[in-house]
Coordinates of C-alpha atoms and ligand atoms in Angstrom, one line a residue:
M1 CA 76.3 10.4 -11.2
I2 CA 73.4 12.2 -9.5
S3 CA 71.1 10.2 -7.2
V4 CA 67.9 11.2 -5.4
D5 CA 66.9 9.9 -2.0
I6 CA 63.3 10.2 -1.2
S7 CA 63.4 8.1 2.0
N8 CA 62.9 11.2 4.2
L9 CA 59.5 11.7 2.6
W10 CA 58.0 8.6 4.1
G11 CA 55.4 9.6 6.7
E12 CA 54.3 12.5 4.5
V13 CA 53.9 10.3 1.4
S14 CA 53.9 6.5 1.0
L15 CA 55.3 4.1 -1.6
P16 CA 51.8 3.5 -3.0
D17 CA 51.4 7.3 -3.4
L18 CA 54.6 7.4 -5.4
L19 CA 53.7 4.4 -7.5
S20 CA 50.2 5.8 -8.2
L21 CA 52.0 8.7 -9.9
E22 CA 54.0 6.5 -12.3
Q23 CA 51.7 6.8 -15.3
E24 CA 51.5 10.6 -14.9
V25 CA 55.3 10.9 -14.7
F26 CA 55.7 8.6 -17.6
A27 CA 53.3 10.8 -19.7
A28 CA 55.0 14.0 -18.6
H29 CA 58.5 12.8 -19.5
K30 CA 57.2 11.4 -22.9
L31 CA 55.4 14.7 -23.6
L32 CA 58.7 16.5 -23.1
V33 CA 61.1 14.3 -25.1
E34 CA 58.6 13.7 -27.9
G35 CA 58.0 17.5 -28.1
K36 CA 54.3 17.2 -27.9
G37 CA 53.5 19.3 -24.9
P38 CA 52.7 23.0 -24.6
G39 CA 55.7 25.3 -25.3
N40 CA 57.3 22.6 -27.5
E41 CA 58.8 25.2 -29.7
Y42 CA 61.4 25.8 -26.9
L43 CA 62.9 22.3 -26.6
G44 CA 66.3 23.1 -28.1
W45 CA 68.0 22.9 -24.7
L46 CA 67.5 19.1 -24.8
N47 CA 70.0 19.0 -27.7
L48 CA 72.6 21.3 -26.2
P49 CA 74.7 18.8 -24.3
V50 CA 77.4 17.2 -26.5
F51 CA 80.4 14.9 -26.0
E52 CA 82.4 16.5 -28.7
P53 CA 83.1 20.3 -29.1
T54 CA 81.0 22.0 -31.7
S55 CA 82.3 24.7 -34.0
E56 CA 80.5 27.3 -31.8
M57 CA 82.3 25.9 -28.7
K58 CA 85.7 26.2 -30.5
R59 CA 84.9 29.9 -31.4
I60 CA 83.9 30.4 -27.8
R61 CA 87.2 29.0 -26.5
A62 CA 89.1 31.2 -28.9
A63 CA 87.2 34.3 -27.8
A64 CA 87.7 33.4 -24.2
N65 CA 91.5 32.9 -24.7
Y66 CA 91.7 36.3 -26.3
I67 CA 89.8 37.9 -23.4
R68 CA 92.1 36.1 -20.9
E69 CA 95.2 37.2 -22.7
T70 CA 94.3 40.8 -23.3
C71 CA 91.9 41.9 -20.5
D72 CA 92.0 42.2 -16.7
V73 CA 88.2 42.1 -16.5
L74 CA 85.2 40.7 -18.4
V75 CA 81.9 42.4 -17.7
V76 CA 79.0 40.1 -18.4
V77 CA 75.9 42.1 -19.2
G78 CA 72.5 40.3 -18.9
I79 CA 69.6 39.6 -16.6
G80 CA 67.5 36.6 -15.6
G81 CA 68.2 33.6 -17.8
S82 CA 70.8 35.6 -19.6
Y83 CA 72.9 35.9 -16.5
L84 CA 72.1 33.5 -13.6
G85 CA 73.5 30.4 -15.3
P86 CA 77.1 31.6 -16.0
R87 CA 77.2 33.3 -12.6
A88 CA 76.0 30.0 -10.9
A89 CA 78.7 28.0 -12.7
I90 CA 81.5 30.5 -12.1
E91 CA 80.8 30.9 -8.3
L92 CA 80.3 27.2 -7.7
L93 CA 83.5 26.2 -9.6
K94 CA 85.7 29.1 -8.8
G95 CA 84.3 30.2 -5.5
Q96 CA 82.5 33.3 -4.3
N97 CA 85.8 35.2 -4.1
H98 CA 86.9 34.2 -7.6
N99 CA 87.6 37.9 -8.4
L100 CA 90.3 38.0 -5.7
R101 CA 92.3 35.1 -7.3
R102 CA 95.3 35.8 -9.4
G103 CA 95.7 34.4 -12.9
D104 CA 92.2 34.6 -14.1
P105 CA 90.4 37.7 -15.4
Q106 CA 87.9 39.2 -13.0
I107 CA 84.3 38.6 -14.0
F108 CA 81.8 41.3 -13.1
F109 CA 78.1 41.2 -13.8
A110 CA 76.2 44.2 -15.0
G111 CA 72.8 44.9 -16.5
N112 CA 70.9 42.9 -13.9
T113 CA 69.9 45.9 -11.8
L114 CA 68.8 49.5 -12.1
S115 CA 70.8 50.5 -9.0
T116 CA 72.8 53.7 -9.4
R117 CA 75.1 52.7 -6.6
A118 CA 75.9 49.4 -8.3
W119 CA 76.6 51.1 -11.6
Q120 CA 78.9 53.7 -10.0
E121 CA 80.7 50.9 -8.1
L122 CA 81.3 49.0 -11.4
C123 CA 82.7 52.2 -13.0
Q124 CA 85.2 52.6 -10.1
L125 CA 86.2 49.0 -10.4
L126 CA 86.9 49.3 -14.1
E127 CA 89.1 52.4 -13.7
G128 CA 92.5 51.7 -15.2
K129 CA 91.6 48.2 -16.2
D130 CA 91.6 46.6 -19.6
F131 CA 88.2 45.1 -20.0
A132 CA 85.9 43.4 -22.5
I133 CA 82.1 43.0 -22.4
N134 CA 79.9 40.1 -23.2
I135 CA 76.4 41.4 -23.8
I136 CA 73.9 38.6 -23.4
S137 CA 70.3 39.2 -24.4
K138 CA 68.0 37.1 -26.6
S139 CA 65.5 39.8 -27.3
G140 CA 68.1 42.6 -27.3
T141 CA 65.5 44.9 -25.9
T142 CA 65.6 44.2 -22.2
T143 CA 65.9 47.5 -20.4
E144 CA 68.4 46.7 -17.7
P145 CA 71.1 45.2 -20.0
A146 CA 70.3 47.7 -22.7
I147 CA 71.1 50.7 -20.4
A148 CA 74.3 49.0 -19.2
T149 CA 75.4 48.1 -22.8
R150 CA 75.0 51.7 -24.0
A151 CA 77.1 53.1 -21.2
L152 CA 79.8 50.3 -21.3
K153 CA 80.1 50.7 -25.1
W154 CA 80.8 54.4 -24.7
M155 CA 83.4 53.6 -22.0
L156 CA 85.1 51.2 -24.3
E157 CA 85.0 53.6 -27.2
R158 CA 86.5 56.4 -25.1
K159 CA 89.2 54.1 -23.8
Y160 CA 90.3 52.4 -26.9
G161 CA 88.8 54.4 -29.8
A162 CA 85.8 53.2 -31.8
E163 CA 87.6 50.7 -34.0
K164 CA 89.7 49.0 -31.3
A165 CA 86.7 49.0 -28.9
K166 CA 84.9 46.5 -31.3
K167 CA 87.5 43.9 -30.4
H168 CA 86.4 44.2 -26.8
I169 CA 82.7 43.6 -27.4
F170 CA 81.2 40.1 -27.6
V171 CA 77.5 39.7 -28.3
T172 CA 75.4 36.6 -27.4
T173 CA 71.9 36.9 -28.9
D174 CA 69.3 35.4 -31.2
P175 CA 70.7 34.1 -34.5
V176 CA 68.7 36.5 -36.7
R177 CA 66.2 38.7 -34.8
G178 CA 66.4 41.6 -32.4
A179 CA 68.0 44.9 -31.7
L180 CA 71.3 43.4 -30.5
R181 CA 71.7 41.2 -33.5
Q182 CA 71.2 44.3 -35.7
M183 CA 73.7 46.4 -33.6
A184 CA 76.3 43.6 -33.7
S185 CA 75.9 43.2 -37.5
D186 CA 76.2 46.9 -38.1
A187 CA 79.2 47.3 -35.9
G188 CA 80.9 44.0 -36.8
Y189 CA 81.1 42.7 -33.2
E190 CA 81.9 39.0 -32.7
T191 CA 78.7 37.2 -32.0
F192 CA 77.5 34.0 -30.5
V193 CA 74.1 32.4 -30.7
I194 CA 71.2 31.8 -28.4
P195 CA 69.3 29.2 -30.5
H196 CA 65.8 30.4 -31.3
D197 CA 64.3 27.3 -29.6
V198 CA 66.1 27.8 -26.3
G199 CA 64.5 30.1 -23.7
G200 CA 66.6 32.2 -21.3
R201 CA 66.3 30.0 -18.2
Y202 CA 67.3 26.8 -20.2
S203 CA 70.2 28.5 -22.0
V204 CA 73.1 28.0 -19.6
L205 CA 74.7 25.2 -21.8
S206 CA 74.6 27.5 -24.9
A207 CA 77.0 30.4 -25.5
V208 CA 75.1 32.3 -22.7
G209 CA 76.8 30.2 -20.1
L210 CA 79.8 28.9 -22.0
L211 CA 81.6 32.1 -23.0
P212 CA 81.7 33.6 -19.5
M213 CA 82.6 30.2 -18.0
A214 CA 85.5 29.8 -20.5
A215 CA 86.7 33.3 -19.8
A216 CA 86.8 32.5 -16.1
G217 CA 89.0 29.5 -16.8
I218 CA 86.4 26.7 -16.6
D219 CA 86.9 23.8 -19.0
I220 CA 83.6 24.1 -20.9
Q221 CA 84.2 20.8 -22.7
E222 CA 84.1 19.1 -19.3
V223 CA 80.9 20.9 -18.4
M224 CA 79.3 19.7 -21.6
I225 CA 80.5 16.1 -21.1
G226 CA 78.9 16.2 -17.6
A227 CA 75.6 17.4 -19.2
A228 CA 75.8 14.9 -22.0
Q229 CA 76.3 12.1 -19.5
A230 CA 73.4 13.3 -17.5
K231 CA 71.2 13.4 -20.6
R232 CA 72.1 9.8 -21.3
D233 CA 71.7 8.6 -17.7
L234 CA 68.4 10.5 -17.3
S235 CA 66.7 9.0 -20.3
L236 CA 65.2 6.0 -18.3
F237 CA 61.5 5.8 -18.2
S238 CA 61.2 4.5 -14.6
F239 CA 61.6 5.5 -11.0
E240 CA 65.2 4.5 -11.3
N241 CA 65.6 7.8 -13.1
P242 CA 66.6 10.4 -10.4
A243 CA 64.7 13.2 -12.4
W244 CA 61.5 11.1 -12.0
L245 CA 62.0 10.7 -8.3
Y246 CA 62.7 14.5 -7.8
A247 CA 59.8 15.6 -10.0
A248 CA 57.4 13.1 -8.5
G249 CA 58.5 13.7 -4.9
R250 CA 58.0 17.4 -5.1
N251 CA 54.7 17.1 -6.9
L252 CA 53.4 14.7 -4.3
L253 CA 54.4 17.0 -1.5
Y254 CA 52.7 19.9 -3.3
R255 CA 49.5 17.9 -3.5
R256 CA 49.8 17.4 0.3
G257 CA 49.9 21.2 0.8
K258 CA 53.6 21.7 0.9
A259 CA 53.6 24.9 -1.2
L260 CA 57.2 26.1 -0.5
E261 CA 60.4 24.3 -1.5
L262 CA 63.6 25.3 0.2
L263 CA 66.7 24.4 -1.9
C264 CA 69.6 24.1 0.5
S265 CA 73.2 23.3 0.3
Y266 CA 76.1 23.3 2.8
E267 CA 78.3 25.0 0.2
P268 CA 78.4 28.8 0.3
A269 CA 79.5 28.8 -3.3
F270 CA 76.2 27.2 -4.2
G271 CA 74.3 30.5 -3.6
Y272 CA 74.0 31.6 -7.3
F273 CA 73.3 28.0 -8.4
A274 CA 70.4 28.1 -6.1
R275 CA 69.2 31.4 -7.6
W276 CA 69.5 29.9 -11.1
W277 CA 67.4 27.0 -9.9
Q278 CA 64.9 29.4 -8.3
Q279 CA 64.4 31.1 -11.6
L280 CA 64.2 27.8 -13.5
F281 CA 61.4 26.4 -11.3
G282 CA 59.8 29.7 -10.4
E283 CA 59.3 30.9 -14.0
S284 CA 58.5 27.5 -15.3
E285 CA 55.9 26.5 -12.8
G286 CA 54.5 29.6 -11.3
K287 CA 51.4 30.2 -13.5
D288 CA 47.7 29.5 -13.8
G289 CA 47.4 30.0 -10.1
K290 CA 49.7 27.0 -9.4
G291 CA 53.3 26.3 -8.5
I292 CA 55.6 25.5 -5.6
F293 CA 57.3 28.7 -4.4
P294 CA 61.1 28.2 -4.7
C295 CA 63.2 29.5 -1.9
T296 CA 66.8 29.0 -1.0
A297 CA 69.0 28.7 2.1
E298 CA 72.7 28.1 2.8
F299 CA 73.4 25.7 5.7
T300 CA 74.8 25.9 8.2
A301 CA 74.8 29.7 8.1
D302 CA 71.0 30.0 7.7
L303 CA 70.3 27.5 10.4
H304 CA 71.2 30.4 12.6
S305 CA 68.6 32.6 11.0
L306 CA 65.9 30.6 9.2
G307 CA 66.4 27.5 11.3
Q308 CA 63.8 28.4 13.9
M309 CA 61.2 29.0 11.1
I310 CA 62.0 25.8 9.4
Q311 CA 61.8 23.8 12.6
Q312 CA 58.7 25.2 14.1
G313 CA 57.0 27.6 11.7
E314 CA 54.0 26.9 9.5
R315 CA 54.2 23.4 8.1
N316 CA 53.9 24.3 4.5
L317 CA 57.4 23.6 3.3
F318 CA 59.7 20.9 2.3
E319 CA 63.5 20.9 1.7
T320 CA 65.6 19.8 -1.2
V321 CA 69.2 19.4 0.0
V322 CA 71.9 19.2 -2.6
R323 CA 74.9 17.3 -1.3
F324 CA 78.3 17.1 -3.0
A325 CA 80.8 14.3 -2.4
P326 CA 83.4 15.5 0.1
C327 CA 86.6 17.1 -1.0
R328 CA 89.5 14.7 -1.6
R329 CA 91.8 17.2 0.2
K330 CA 91.0 17.1 3.9
T331 CA 91.3 19.9 6.5
L332 CA 91.9 18.5 10.0
I333 CA 91.1 20.1 13.3
E334 CA 94.2 20.5 15.4
K335 CA 94.9 19.9 19.1
D336 CA 95.2 23.0 21.4
Y337 CA 97.0 22.1 24.6
R338 CA 94.9 24.5 26.7
D339 CA 91.6 23.5 25.1
L340 CA 89.9 26.8 26.3
D341 CA 87.4 26.5 23.5
G342 CA 86.6 22.9 24.5
L343 CA 87.2 21.6 20.9
N344 CA 89.8 19.0 21.7
Y345 CA 87.1 16.3 21.4
L346 CA 87.3 17.0 17.7
E347 CA 91.1 16.7 17.4
G348 CA 92.2 14.9 14.3
K349 CA 88.7 15.0 12.8
S350 CA 88.2 16.5 9.4
L351 CA 86.0 19.5 8.7
D352 CA 84.1 17.3 6.4
F353 CA 83.3 15.0 9.2
V354 CA 81.9 17.8 11.3
E355 CA 79.9 19.1 8.4
E356 CA 78.5 15.6 7.8
Q357 CA 77.3 15.4 11.4
A358 CA 75.7 18.8 11.1
F359 CA 73.9 17.7 8.0
L360 CA 72.7 14.4 9.6
G361 CA 71.6 16.2 12.8
T362 CA 69.7 18.8 10.8
L363 CA 68.1 16.2 8.6
S364 CA 66.6 14.3 11.5
A365 CA 65.6 17.6 13.3
H366 CA 63.8 18.9 10.3
T367 CA 62.1 15.6 9.4
D368 CA 61.1 15.2 13.1
G369 CA 59.7 18.8 12.9
G370 CA 57.4 17.9 9.9
V371 CA 59.6 19.1 7.1
P372 CA 60.0 16.4 4.5
V373 CA 63.5 16.4 2.9
L374 CA 64.4 15.3 -0.6
L375 CA 68.2 14.6 -1.1
V376 CA 70.0 15.2 -4.3
Q377 CA 73.4 13.7 -4.1
A378 CA 76.0 14.9 -6.6
D379 CA 79.7 14.2 -7.2
E380 CA 82.5 16.3 -5.8
I381 CA 82.3 19.8 -7.2
C382 CA 84.0 19.8 -10.6
D383 CA 83.3 21.0 -14.1
R384 CA 81.6 17.8 -15.1
A385 CA 79.5 17.6 -11.9
V386 CA 78.2 21.1 -12.6
G387 CA 77.2 20.3 -16.2
E388 CA 75.4 17.2 -14.9
L389 CA 73.5 19.2 -12.2
F390 CA 72.4 21.8 -14.7
F391 CA 70.9 19.2 -17.0
F392 CA 69.4 17.2 -14.1
F393 CA 67.5 20.2 -12.9
E394 CA 66.4 21.4 -16.4
L395 CA 65.0 17.9 -17.2
S396 CA 63.4 17.5 -13.8
C397 CA 61.8 21.0 -14.2
G398 CA 60.3 20.1 -17.6
I399 CA 58.8 16.9 -16.3
S400 CA 57.6 18.5 -13.1
A401 CA 55.9 21.4 -14.9
Y402 CA 54.1 19.0 -17.2
L403 CA 53.0 17.0 -14.1
L404 CA 51.6 20.2 -12.7
G405 CA 49.8 20.8 -16.0
V406 CA 51.5 24.1 -17.0
N407 CA 53.6 25.2 -19.9
P408 CA 57.2 25.1 -18.6
F409 CA 58.6 27.4 -21.3
N410 CA 56.6 30.6 -21.2
Q411 CA 56.5 33.5 -18.7
P412 CA 53.5 35.6 -19.6
G413 CA 53.4 37.2 -16.1
V414 CA 56.8 38.8 -16.4
E415 CA 55.5 41.3 -18.9
H416 CA 53.0 42.9 -16.5
Y417 CA 55.6 45.0 -14.5
K418 CA 57.4 45.9 -17.7
R419 CA 54.2 47.3 -19.2
N420 CA 53.6 49.5 -16.2
M421 CA 57.2 50.6 -16.1
F422 CA 57.3 51.5 -19.8
Q423 CA 54.1 53.5 -19.4
L424 CA 55.6 55.4 -16.5
L425 CA 58.8 56.0 -18.4
G426 CA 56.9 57.2 -21.4
K427 CA 58.3 54.6 -23.8
P428 CA 56.9 55.1 -27.3
G429 CA 54.0 52.7 -27.9
Y430 CA 53.1 52.4 -24.2
A431 CA 50.8 55.4 -23.8
R432 CA 48.6 55.4 -20.6
Ligands
PA5_1 O1 64.2 33.1 -18.7 C1 63.9 34.1 -19.4 O2 63.4 33.9 -20.5 C2 64.1 35.5 -18.8 O3 64.7 35.4 -17.6 C3 65.1 36.2 -19.8 O4 66.3 35.5 -19.9 C4 65.4 37.6 -19.3 O5 64.2 38.3 -19.1 C5 66.3 38.3 -20.2 O6 65.8 38.4 -21.5 P1 66.7 38.7 -22.7 O7 67.7 37.6 -22.8 O8 65.8 38.8 -23.9 O9 67.4 40.0 -22.4

């Protein structure tokens, strides 16, 4: 079960500060679960975690098995909330180098960029491979995935013929609306649903995340059990609820002028999970001239790049460190009889032990340097722990955004760049 340790905030905030926030956190949490706050038409994500597989999950597993049996590669096409969640789960659970492993299909991501080089690289990687695509877009009109979809569809049709290609196309979209729904109905592609009341950045526990995860060999039932357990555990209305501690801690720090949050982990495979978190909090809170800017770092690697800035730069940031319980399987440091590298003092120690000392040393250095640190402690990385972590951050984000006084479920600012781009591209309806 997830726990949150706020003891490294003392000095910056006090226990009375925290307790003074109790009524506000209570109200924010109540607003969320009773569905009475702004954006309440997008609360479907609260009901996604389930202990028993739904019929949609069974269909997802069947489609994933088909992909695993017939394809070398699955290309997941989507951007933002229609992409970061599955990539986060796959990298955290299968490793950053999951595509080099034997046994599972390779999973490539497309439609999240307009880079020509990235597109040409993908085309090369797909040469000679049997592949399927999972197009994920709620609106069905987002430019980046729409361009990739058009091209990948043609590639599939050229490779397999129009009829057979249909068996290689899986669409995840709105249940009734949108261009993609229309395209899928016309062509007869297999489809999965993004519930109308679930926004992109809260959709990882729907087919958005589950089909790519299952295709990658992740047990999606375990992920869902983890999320369902988290939903049960995080329903407490008190500071015993870790989501309360996280939401309250970060909001108190923001009120003290800490406008940047650095989400850190000592796991390289956590990189995309951190990006998923960055979108979740950035898009949910960054509006109305408010919001904590979400940044990410990987320790210990970034201690050798960002470490100086964290230790002695402007004192406007705090850290949230996600810690996982250590691996059960240990790696030990061996003795070298010549000891030219001077490492024999670590002989027989596990790599975990060294990492733990790096963490403890960094924690006290950063708190000494005026960087408050929130600790989120999770179980050893496994399917359940990942489901739990997804739900923990989603719930914390909803509470935190209501504490801040913003609508956690809209993103009006994102449209601005799109409008400009469409004008420049000459899209019909966007005349200058
Ligand atoms: O969180 C969000 O709502 C966004 O990041 C969307 O997921 C993203 O813009 C993609 O939208 P769509 O799924 O409609 O293609």
